[in-house]
Coordinates of N, CA, C and O in Angstrom, one line a residue:
M16 N 132.6 61.4 111.7 CA 134.2 60.5 111.7 C 134.4 60.7 112.7 O 134.1 61.9 113.9
A17 N 134.4 59.5 113.7 CA 134.7 59.4 115.4 C 136.0 59.6 115.9 O 136.6 59.3 115.1
L18 N 136.4 60.2 117.1 CA 137.6 60.8 117.2 C 138.2 59.4 118.2 O 137.3 58.9 119.1
S19 N 139.0 59.1 117.4 CA 139.8 57.2 118.0 C 140.2 57.4 119.7 O 140.4 58.4 119.7
M20 N 140.5 56.9 120.2 CA 140.8 56.8 121.1 C 142.3 57.1 121.6 O 142.9 57.8 123.2
A21 N 143.2 56.8 120.6 CA 144.4 57.3 121.3 C 144.4 58.6 120.2 O 145.6 59.3 120.6
A22 N 143.9 59.1 119.8 CA 144.0 60.7 118.9 C 143.8 61.5 120.5 O 143.4 61.5 121.4
S23 N 144.5 63.1 120.0 CA 144.6 64.3 121.3 C 144.1 65.1 120.3 O 144.2 65.3 119.2
V24 N 143.1 66.3 121.1 CA 142.5 67.0 120.7 C 143.0 68.0 122.2 O 142.9 68.2 122.9
S25 N 144.1 69.5 121.2 CA 144.2 70.7 122.3 C 142.9 71.4 122.7 O 142.3 71.5 121.7
V26 N 142.3 72.0 123.5 CA 141.1 72.6 124.1 C 141.3 73.8 124.5 O 140.5 74.4 124.4
A27 N 142.8 74.2 124.3 CA 142.8 75.8 124.7 C 144.2 75.8 124.0 O 145.6 75.6 124.1
A28 N 144.5 77.2 123.3 CA 145.8 77.7 122.8 C 146.0 78.4 123.5 O 147.0 78.9 123.5
K29 N 145.5 79.3 123.8 CA 145.4 80.6 125.0 C 144.9 80.4 126.1 O 143.6 80.4 126.1
V30 N 145.2 81.1 127.3 CA 144.7 80.9 128.7 C 145.6 81.9 129.4 O 146.0 82.3 129.6
S31 N 144.5 83.0 129.9 CA 145.0 83.7 130.8 C 144.7 83.5 132.1 O 144.2 82.5 132.5
T32 N 144.9 84.2 133.0 CA 145.0 83.5 134.6 C 143.6 84.0 135.2 O 143.5 85.1 134.5
F33 N 143.1 83.4 135.9 CA 141.9 83.4 136.4 C 141.6 83.4 137.6 O 142.7 82.6 138.8
N34 N 141.5 84.9 138.3 CA 140.9 85.1 139.9 C 142.4 84.6 140.4 O 142.6 84.3 141.2
G35 N 143.9 85.4 140.0 CA 144.7 85.4 140.4 C 145.6 84.2 140.2 O 146.5 84.1 140.8
K36 N 145.0 82.9 139.6 CA 145.8 81.8 139.9 C 146.3 81.5 138.2 O 145.2 81.7 137.8
S37 N 147.7 81.1 138.4 CA 148.1 80.4 136.9 C 147.0 79.3 136.7 O 146.3 78.6 137.2
V38 N 146.9 79.4 135.2 CA 146.1 78.3 134.7 C 146.7 77.7 133.6 O 147.5 78.0 133.1
Q39 N 146.5 76.3 133.4 CA 147.3 75.2 132.3 C 146.2 75.0 131.9 O 144.8 74.1 132.1
A40 N 146.6 75.3 130.1 CA 146.1 74.0 129.7 C 146.0 72.9 129.4 O 147.2 72.1 129.7
K41 N 145.2 71.7 129.1 CA 145.3 70.4 129.2 C 145.2 70.0 127.7 O 144.0 70.3 126.9
T42 N 146.2 68.7 127.7 CA 145.0 68.2 126.0 C 144.7 67.3 126.1 O 144.9 66.3 127.4
I43 N 143.3 67.4 125.9 CA 142.4 65.2 126.0 C 143.4 64.6 125.2 O 143.5 64.2 124.1
R44 N 143.2 63.4 126.3 CA 144.2 62.2 125.4 C 143.3 61.1 125.8 O 142.8 61.0 126.5
A45 N 143.2 59.9 125.2 CA 142.8 58.6 125.7 C 143.2 59.1 127.6 O 144.8 58.9 128.1
P46 N 142.7 58.2 128.6 CA 142.5 58.2 129.9 C 143.6 57.8 130.1 O 144.0 58.3 131.3
A47 N 144.5 57.0 129.7 CA 145.8 56.3 130.4 C 146.6 57.3 130.1 O 148.0 57.2 130.6
A48 N 146.5 58.1 129.0 CA 147.3 58.8 128.3 C 147.4 60.4 128.5 O 148.1 61.4 127.9
R49 N 146.7 60.8 129.0 CA 146.2 62.2 129.7 C 147.8 62.9 130.6 O 148.5 62.3 130.8
A50 N 148.0 63.9 129.2 CA 148.9 65.0 130.2 C 148.8 66.2 129.9 O 147.8 66.8 129.4
A51 N 149.4 67.3 131.0 CA 148.9 68.8 131.0 C 150.2 69.4 130.0 O 151.2 69.0 130.5
M52 N 149.9 70.6 129.8 CA 150.5 71.2 129.1 C 151.1 72.4 129.4 O 149.5 73.4 129.7
K53 N 152.3 73.4 129.7 CA 151.8 74.9 130.6 C 151.8 75.5 129.4 O 152.4 75.4 128.3
V54 N 150.5 76.4 129.8 CA 150.5 77.5 128.9 C 150.9 79.5 129.3 O 150.6 79.0 130.7
E55 N 151.7 79.4 128.5 CA 151.9 80.8 129.4 C 150.8 82.0 129.6 O 149.6 81.5 129.1
A56 N 150.5 82.6 130.9 CA 149.3 83.0 131.4 C 149.4 84.8 131.1 O 150.7 85.1 131.3
A57 N 148.5 85.2 130.3 CA 148.6 86.8 130.6 C 147.9 87.2 131.9 O 148.3 86.5 132.7
A58 N 148.1 88.8 131.8 CA 147.6 89.1 133.1 C 146.7 89.0 133.8 O 145.4 88.5 133.0
A59 N 146.7 89.0 135.2 CA 145.1 88.3 135.9 C 144.2 89.3 135.9 O 144.3 90.2 135.6
T60 N 142.9 87.9 136.1 CA 141.6 88.9 135.7 C 141.0 88.2 137.2 O 141.4 87.3 137.3
T61 N 140.1 89.0 138.0 CA 139.8 88.9 139.3 C 138.6 88.7 139.1 O 137.6 90.2 138.5
F62 N 137.6 87.8 139.5 CA 136.1 88.0 139.5 C 135.3 87.8 140.4 O 136.6 87.0 141.1
K63 N 134.3 88.3 140.8 CA 133.5 88.2 141.7 C 134.0 86.4 142.2 O 133.0 85.7 141.3
S64 N 133.8 86.0 143.3 CA 133.7 84.6 143.5 C 131.7 84.2 144.1 O 131.4 85.2 144.4
G65 N 131.4 83.5 144.3 CA 129.8 82.4 144.8 C 129.1 83.0 143.1 O 129.4 83.0 142.3
V66 N 127.8 82.7 143.2 CA 126.9 82.6 142.2 C 127.2 84.6 141.8 O 127.1 85.8 142.5
V67 N 127.2 84.8 140.6 CA 127.3 86.3 139.7 C 125.6 86.7 138.9 O 125.7 85.5 138.1
T68 N 125.4 87.8 138.7 CA 124.6 88.2 137.9 C 124.8 89.1 137.6 O 126.0 89.9 137.7
G69 N 124.1 89.9 136.1 CA 124.5 90.5 135.4 C 125.5 91.3 134.6 O 126.2 90.3 134.2
K70 N 126.4 92.4 135.4 CA 127.3 92.9 134.7 C 128.4 91.9 135.0 O 129.8 91.5 134.3
D71 N 128.9 90.9 136.1 CA 129.8 90.0 136.6 C 129.6 89.3 136.0 O 130.5 88.4 135.3
F72 N 128.4 88.6 135.4 CA 127.8 87.6 134.5 C 128.6 87.7 133.3 O 129.5 87.0 132.6
L73 N 128.5 88.6 132.8 CA 128.7 89.2 131.3 C 130.1 89.6 131.2 O 130.6 89.2 130.3
A74 N 131.2 90.1 132.4 CA 132.3 90.2 132.4 C 132.9 88.6 132.1 O 133.8 88.3 131.3
I75 N 132.2 87.6 132.7 CA 133.1 86.4 132.7 C 133.0 85.7 131.3 O 134.0 85.3 130.4
L76 N 131.3 86.1 130.6 CA 131.1 85.9 129.7 C 132.0 85.9 128.4 O 132.7 85.8 127.3
D77 N 131.9 87.6 128.6 CA 133.4 88.4 127.6 C 134.8 87.5 127.7 O 135.8 87.4 127.0
H78 N 135.3 87.1 129.0 CA 136.3 87.0 129.4 C 136.5 85.3 128.6 O 137.6 85.1 128.3
A79 N 135.7 84.6 128.8 CA 135.6 83.4 128.0 C 136.2 83.3 126.8 O 136.5 82.5 126.1
K80 N 135.0 84.1 125.9 CA 134.9 84.5 124.7 C 136.6 84.9 124.0 O 137.3 84.1 123.4
A81 N 137.3 85.8 124.9 CA 138.4 86.7 124.4 C 139.4 85.5 124.5 O 140.3 85.4 124.0
N82 N 138.9 84.6 125.7 CA 140.0 83.8 125.8 C 139.6 82.2 125.5 O 141.0 81.3 125.3
E83 N 139.1 82.4 124.5 CA 138.7 80.9 123.6 C 138.4 80.2 124.8 O 138.8 78.3 124.3
Y84 N 137.2 80.2 125.5 CA 137.2 78.9 126.5 C 135.7 78.5 126.6 O 135.0 79.7 126.6
A85 N 135.1 77.7 127.5 CA 134.2 77.3 127.1 C 133.7 77.3 128.6 O 134.6 76.5 129.9
I86 N 132.8 77.4 129.5 CA 132.1 77.5 130.4 C 131.1 76.0 130.3 O 129.8 76.4 129.9
P87 N 131.1 75.3 131.1 CA 131.0 74.2 131.6 C 129.5 74.5 132.2 O 129.0 75.5 133.3
A88 N 127.8 74.1 131.0 CA 126.8 73.7 132.2 C 126.2 72.3 132.7 O 126.8 71.4 131.9
V89 N 126.3 72.1 134.0 CA 125.8 70.7 134.2 C 124.1 71.0 135.3 O 123.8 71.5 135.8
N90 N 123.3 70.2 134.4 CA 122.0 69.7 134.9 C 121.9 69.4 136.2 O 122.5 67.7 136.3
C91 N 122.1 70.1 137.3 CA 121.9 69.4 138.6 C 120.6 68.9 139.5 O 119.4 69.7 139.1
T92 N 121.0 67.8 139.4 CA 119.5 66.7 139.9 C 119.4 66.9 141.3 O 118.4 66.5 142.1
M93 N 120.3 66.8 142.1 CA 120.4 67.0 143.3 C 121.8 67.7 144.4 O 122.7 67.9 143.4
G94 N 121.5 67.8 145.5 CA 122.7 68.6 146.4 C 123.6 67.3 146.3 O 124.9 68.6 145.9
P95 N 124.3 66.1 146.4 CA 125.1 66.3 146.0 C 126.0 66.2 144.8 O 127.4 66.8 144.4
V96 N 125.3 66.2 143.4 CA 125.6 66.6 142.1 C 125.7 68.3 142.0 O 127.0 68.6 141.6
I97 N 125.3 69.3 142.8 CA 125.6 70.4 142.7 C 126.8 70.7 143.8 O 127.6 71.5 143.3
N98 N 127.1 69.9 144.5 CA 128.5 70.3 145.8 C 129.6 69.5 144.6 O 130.8 69.9 144.4
A99 N 129.2 68.5 143.6 CA 130.4 67.8 142.9 C 130.9 68.8 141.9 O 131.6 69.4 141.7
C100 N 130.2 69.8 141.4 CA 129.8 70.6 140.3 C 131.3 71.7 141.3 O 132.1 72.3 140.3
L101 N 130.4 72.0 142.3 CA 131.4 73.4 142.9 C 133.1 73.0 143.0 O 133.7 73.8 142.7
E102 N 132.5 71.7 143.6 CA 134.3 71.0 143.7 C 135.1 71.0 142.2 O 135.9 71.7 142.3
A103 N 134.4 70.7 141.6 CA 135.2 70.7 140.1 C 135.4 72.0 139.9 O 136.3 72.1 138.9
A104 N 134.2 72.9 139.5 CA 135.2 74.8 139.3 C 135.8 75.0 140.3 O 136.9 75.3 139.6
K105 N 136.0 74.6 141.5 CA 137.4 75.5 142.3 C 138.3 74.5 142.2 O 139.5 75.2 142.0
N106 N 138.2 73.0 141.6 CA 139.7 72.2 141.3 C 140.3 72.9 140.0 O 141.2 72.8 139.7
A107 N 139.3 74.0 139.3 CA 139.7 73.7 138.0 C 140.2 75.3 137.6 O 140.3 75.7 136.8
N108 N 140.0 76.1 139.0 CA 139.9 77.3 139.0 C 139.1 78.1 137.8 O 139.5 78.5 137.2
S109 N 138.1 77.7 137.6 CA 136.8 77.8 136.2 C 135.7 78.1 136.6 O 135.4 77.4 137.8
P110 N 135.2 79.0 136.0 CA 133.7 79.7 136.5 C 132.3 78.1 136.1 O 132.8 77.4 135.0
M111 N 131.5 77.8 136.6 CA 130.7 76.8 136.5 C 129.3 77.2 136.4 O 129.4 78.3 136.8
M112 N 128.7 76.8 134.9 CA 127.1 77.2 135.4 C 126.4 75.9 135.8 O 126.4 74.6 135.5
V113 N 125.4 76.2 136.8 CA 124.3 75.0 137.6 C 123.4 75.2 137.0 O 122.8 76.2 137.0
Q114 N 123.1 74.0 136.0 CA 121.6 74.3 135.3 C 120.4 73.8 135.9 O 120.8 72.5 136.5
F115 N 119.2 74.1 136.1 CA 118.3 73.4 136.8 C 117.3 72.8 135.7 O 117.1 74.0 135.0
S116 N 116.4 72.6 135.9 CA 115.4 72.3 134.7 C 114.2 70.9 135.5 O 114.1 70.9 136.6
N117 N 112.8 71.0 135.0 CA 112.2 70.8 135.4 C 112.1 69.0 136.0 O 111.7 68.2 136.7
G118 N 112.6 68.2 134.6 CA 112.9 66.7 135.0 C 114.0 66.8 136.2 O 113.8 65.9 137.1
G119 N 115.0 67.8 135.7 CA 115.9 67.5 137.4 C 115.0 67.5 138.4 O 115.7 67.0 139.5
G120 N 114.5 68.3 138.8 CA 113.4 69.1 140.1 C 112.7 67.7 140.2 O 112.5 67.4 141.4
I121 N 111.7 67.1 139.5 CA 111.1 65.9 139.9 C 111.9 64.9 140.0 O 111.4 63.9 140.6
Y122 N 113.2 64.5 139.4 CA 114.2 63.3 139.7 C 114.3 63.8 141.5 O 114.4 62.6 142.1
N123 N 114.6 65.0 141.9 CA 115.0 65.0 142.7 C 114.5 65.0 143.9 O 114.3 64.4 145.2
V124 N 112.6 65.4 143.9 CA 111.6 64.8 144.6 C 111.0 63.5 145.0 O 110.6 63.1 145.3
G125 N 111.4 62.8 143.6 CA 110.7 61.5 143.3 C 109.6 61.5 142.8 O 109.0 62.8 142.4
K126 N 109.1 60.7 141.8 CA 108.8 60.4 140.9 C 106.7 60.3 141.0 O 105.7 59.9 140.2
G127 N 106.7 60.3 142.4 CA 105.5 59.9 143.4 C 104.4 61.0 142.6 O 104.6 62.3 142.5
E128 N 103.3 60.9 142.4 CA 102.5 61.7 141.9 C 102.2 63.2 142.6 O 102.1 63.8 141.6
A129 N 102.0 63.2 143.7 CA 101.8 64.1 144.9 C 103.0 65.0 144.1 O 103.1 66.6 144.0
A130 N 104.1 64.1 144.5 CA 105.8 65.7 144.9 C 105.6 65.8 143.3 O 106.4 67.0 142.9
A131 N 105.7 65.0 142.0 CA 106.2 65.9 141.1 C 104.9 66.6 140.4 O 105.6 67.8 140.4
A132 N 103.7 66.6 141.0 CA 102.7 67.9 140.5 C 103.1 69.0 141.2 O 102.9 70.4 140.5
T133 N 103.4 69.1 142.6 CA 104.2 69.9 143.0 C 104.9 70.5 142.7 O 105.8 71.6 142.1
T134 N 106.4 70.0 142.2 CA 107.1 70.4 141.8 C 106.9 70.9 140.3 O 107.7 72.0 139.8
F135 N 106.0 70.1 139.4 CA 105.4 71.0 138.1 C 105.0 72.2 138.3 O 105.9 73.2 137.3
K136 N 103.8 72.5 139.2 CA 103.3 73.7 138.8 C 104.3 74.4 139.9 O 104.1 75.5 139.1
S137 N 104.9 74.8 140.6 CA 105.7 75.8 141.2 C 106.9 75.5 141.1 O 107.7 77.0 141.6
G138 N 107.9 75.3 140.4 CA 109.2 74.9 140.3 C 109.7 75.3 142.0 O 111.2 75.8 142.1
V139 N 109.5 74.5 142.9 CA 110.0 74.9 144.5 C 110.7 74.3 144.7 O 111.9 74.9 145.2
V140 N 111.6 73.0 144.0 CA 112.5 72.5 143.9 C 113.8 73.5 143.5 O 114.7 73.6 143.7
T141 N 113.6 73.6 142.2 CA 114.0 74.4 141.3 C 114.8 75.9 142.2 O 115.7 76.1 142.2
G142 N 114.2 76.3 143.1 CA 114.1 77.4 143.9 C 115.1 77.3 144.8 O 116.4 77.7 145.5
K143 N 115.1 76.2 145.4 CA 115.4 75.4 147.0 C 116.6 75.5 146.9 O 117.5 75.6 147.0
D144 N 117.2 74.7 145.1 CA 118.3 74.4 145.1 C 119.1 75.2 144.8 O 120.2 75.5 145.1
S145 N 118.4 76.3 144.5 CA 119.3 77.6 144.1 C 119.3 78.4 144.7 O 120.8 78.7 144.8
L146 N 118.7 78.5 146.4 CA 119.2 79.1 147.4 C 120.2 78.3 148.3 O 121.3 78.8 148.5
H147 N 120.6 76.5 147.5 CA 121.3 76.0 148.2 C 122.6 76.5 147.6 O 123.9 76.6 148.2
V148 N 122.7 76.8 146.6 CA 123.9 77.3 145.7 C 124.3 78.8 146.0 O 125.6 78.6 146.1
R149 N 123.4 79.4 146.4 CA 124.0 80.6 146.9 C 124.4 80.5 148.4 O 125.4 81.3 148.6
A150 N 123.5 79.7 148.9 CA 124.5 79.8 150.1 C 125.7 78.8 150.1 O 126.8 79.8 151.4
I151 N 126.3 78.3 149.4 CA 127.2 78.0 149.6 C 128.9 77.7 148.2 O 129.7 78.0 148.8
A152 N 128.4 78.5 147.3 CA 128.9 78.3 146.5 C 130.5 79.7 146.8 O 131.1 79.2 146.2
D153 N 129.9 80.5 147.3 CA 130.9 81.3 147.7 C 132.3 81.3 148.2 O 133.8 81.2 148.4
F154 N 131.7 79.5 148.7 CA 133.2 79.1 150.0 C 133.9 78.7 148.6 O 135.2 78.4 149.4
Y155 N 133.2 78.5 147.5 CA 134.4 77.7 146.2 C 135.3 78.5 145.9 O 136.6 78.2 145.0
G156 N 135.1 79.8 145.9 CA 136.1 80.5 145.7 C 136.4 81.2 144.0 O 137.5 82.2 143.4
V157 N 135.1 80.7 143.4 CA 135.1 80.9 141.7 C 133.7 81.5 141.4 O 133.0 81.1 142.2
P158 N 133.5 81.8 140.2 CA 132.2 81.8 139.7 C 131.6 81.1 139.3 O 131.5 80.5 138.7
I159 N 130.1 81.0 139.7 CA 128.9 80.1 139.7 C 128.1 81.2 139.0 O 127.8 82.3 139.7
I160 N 127.2 80.5 138.0 CA 126.8 81.0 137.2 C 124.9 80.2 137.4 O 125.3 79.1 137.2
L161 N 124.1 80.6 138.1 CA 122.8 79.7 137.9 C 121.9 79.7 136.4 O 121.8 81.3 136.4
H162 N 121.5 78.6 136.1 CA 121.1 78.7 135.0 C 119.6 77.6 134.5 O 119.8 76.7 135.2
T163 N 118.6 78.1 134.5 CA 117.2 77.7 134.2 C 117.2 77.0 133.4 O 117.4 77.7 131.8
D164 N 117.1 75.7 133.0 CA 116.6 75.7 131.8 C 115.5 75.8 131.1 O 115.0 76.6 131.1
H165 N 116.1 75.8 129.5 CA 114.9 76.1 128.1 C 113.7 75.3 128.9 O 113.6 74.9 129.6
C166 N 112.5 75.4 128.2 CA 111.1 75.5 128.7 C 109.8 75.6 127.7 O 109.7 76.5 127.0
A167 N 109.4 73.9 127.6 CA 108.4 74.2 126.8 C 107.4 74.4 127.0 O 106.9 75.0 128.2
K168 N 106.3 74.7 126.1 CA 105.2 75.2 126.4 C 104.6 74.8 127.5 O 103.5 75.3 128.6
K169 N 104.4 73.2 127.9 CA 103.7 72.7 128.3 C 104.2 72.6 130.1 O 103.9 72.4 130.9
L170 N 105.6 73.3 129.8 CA 106.3 73.2 131.3 C 106.5 75.2 131.9 O 106.9 75.5 132.8
L171 N 105.5 75.6 131.6 CA 105.0 77.1 131.2 C 104.8 77.1 132.9 O 105.5 78.4 134.1
P172 N 103.8 76.4 133.4 CA 103.6 76.8 134.9 C 104.5 76.6 136.1 O 104.8 77.2 137.3
W173 N 105.6 75.5 135.4 CA 106.8 75.5 136.4 C 107.9 76.3 136.0 O 108.3 77.4 137.1
F174 N 107.5 77.3 135.2 CA 108.5 78.2 134.7 C 107.9 79.4 135.4 O 108.7 80.1 136.0
D175 N 106.4 79.9 135.8 CA 106.0 80.6 136.5 C 106.2 80.3 138.1 O 106.4 81.6 138.3
G176 N 106.7 79.4 138.8 CA 107.5 79.3 140.0 C 108.5 79.8 139.7 O 108.6 80.2 140.8
L177 N 109.4 79.2 139.0 CA 111.0 80.1 139.2 C 110.5 81.9 139.1 O 111.2 82.3 140.0
L178 N 110.5 82.3 137.9 CA 109.5 83.7 138.6 C 109.0 84.4 139.6 O 109.2 85.0 139.7
E179 N 108.0 83.7 139.8 CA 107.9 84.0 141.2 C 109.0 83.6 142.2 O 109.0 85.2 142.9
A180 N 109.3 83.1 142.5 CA 111.0 83.0 143.5 C 112.0 83.5 143.0 O 112.6 84.6 143.7
N181 N 111.8 83.8 142.1 CA 113.4 85.1 141.4 C 112.8 86.0 142.1 O 113.6 87.1 142.3
E182 N 111.5 87.0 141.3 CA 110.7 88.4 142.0 C 111.2 88.4 143.4 O 111.2 89.2 143.8
E183 N 110.5 87.0 144.1 CA 110.7 87.4 145.7 C 111.9 87.6 146.7 O 112.6 88.1 147.2
Y184 N 113.1 87.0 145.5 CA 114.2 86.9 146.1 C 115.1 88.0 145.5 O 115.5 89.0 146.7
F185 N 114.7 88.7 144.4 CA 115.1 90.5 144.4 C 114.4 91.1 145.1 O 115.2 92.4 145.6
E186 N 113.5 91.1 145.4 CA 112.8 91.8 146.0 C 113.5 91.9 147.7 O 113.5 93.4 148.2
K187 N 114.0 90.8 148.2 CA 115.0 90.8 149.5 C 116.4 90.7 149.1 O 116.6 91.5 150.4
H188 N 116.7 90.6 148.5 CA 118.0 90.9 148.1 C 118.6 92.1 147.3 O 119.8 91.8 146.8
G189 N 118.0 92.2 146.2 CA 118.2 93.5 145.5 C 119.2 92.5 144.1 O 119.5 93.8 143.1
E190 N 118.9 91.4 144.0 CA 119.6 90.6 142.6 C 118.8 89.3 142.7 O 118.0 89.0 143.3
P191 N 118.8 89.4 141.2 CA 117.8 88.0 140.6 C 118.4 86.4 141.1 O 119.9 86.3 141.7
L192 N 117.4 85.6 141.7 CA 118.0 84.3 142.1 C 118.5 83.6 140.9 O 120.0 83.0 141.3
F193 N 118.5 83.7 139.5 CA 119.0 82.9 139.0 C 119.6 84.1 138.3 O 119.6 85.2 138.3

């Protein structure tokens, strides 16, 4: 059964304060009739801004589950898409998953045979995009989760490149790249 354009669906019954800022739940309506509904906020919760991993990541997942909200994951194919995601997360005062995939990496460098082969074998673009996110995410004041897409068996060489980039980053910085 399809949802008609005139119908509305509430996306949040309860919302807590996120990173010390008031949060409003929104009701999804037809584009011309969008409206916000104020929801009473619970006690303030503050999370690390920028890229989060480990215990910080788990705390965000626990918070989302306890407060019944989803964390969007966007497959980012190039810098402007990454920047738009970070800006959207800031505007919504919400965590965001920036997701990278082999197909997105190939899109980023083009489908030329040599470029696609390099991207496929090494995960080089995904690693560089992840460094871009790490370099700028903290400026947006919200938690950002780096996520690497699932991997079919034929893409294992790409995933091996991601593991190498992750290990190299961890050795230098003491935390995972992704």
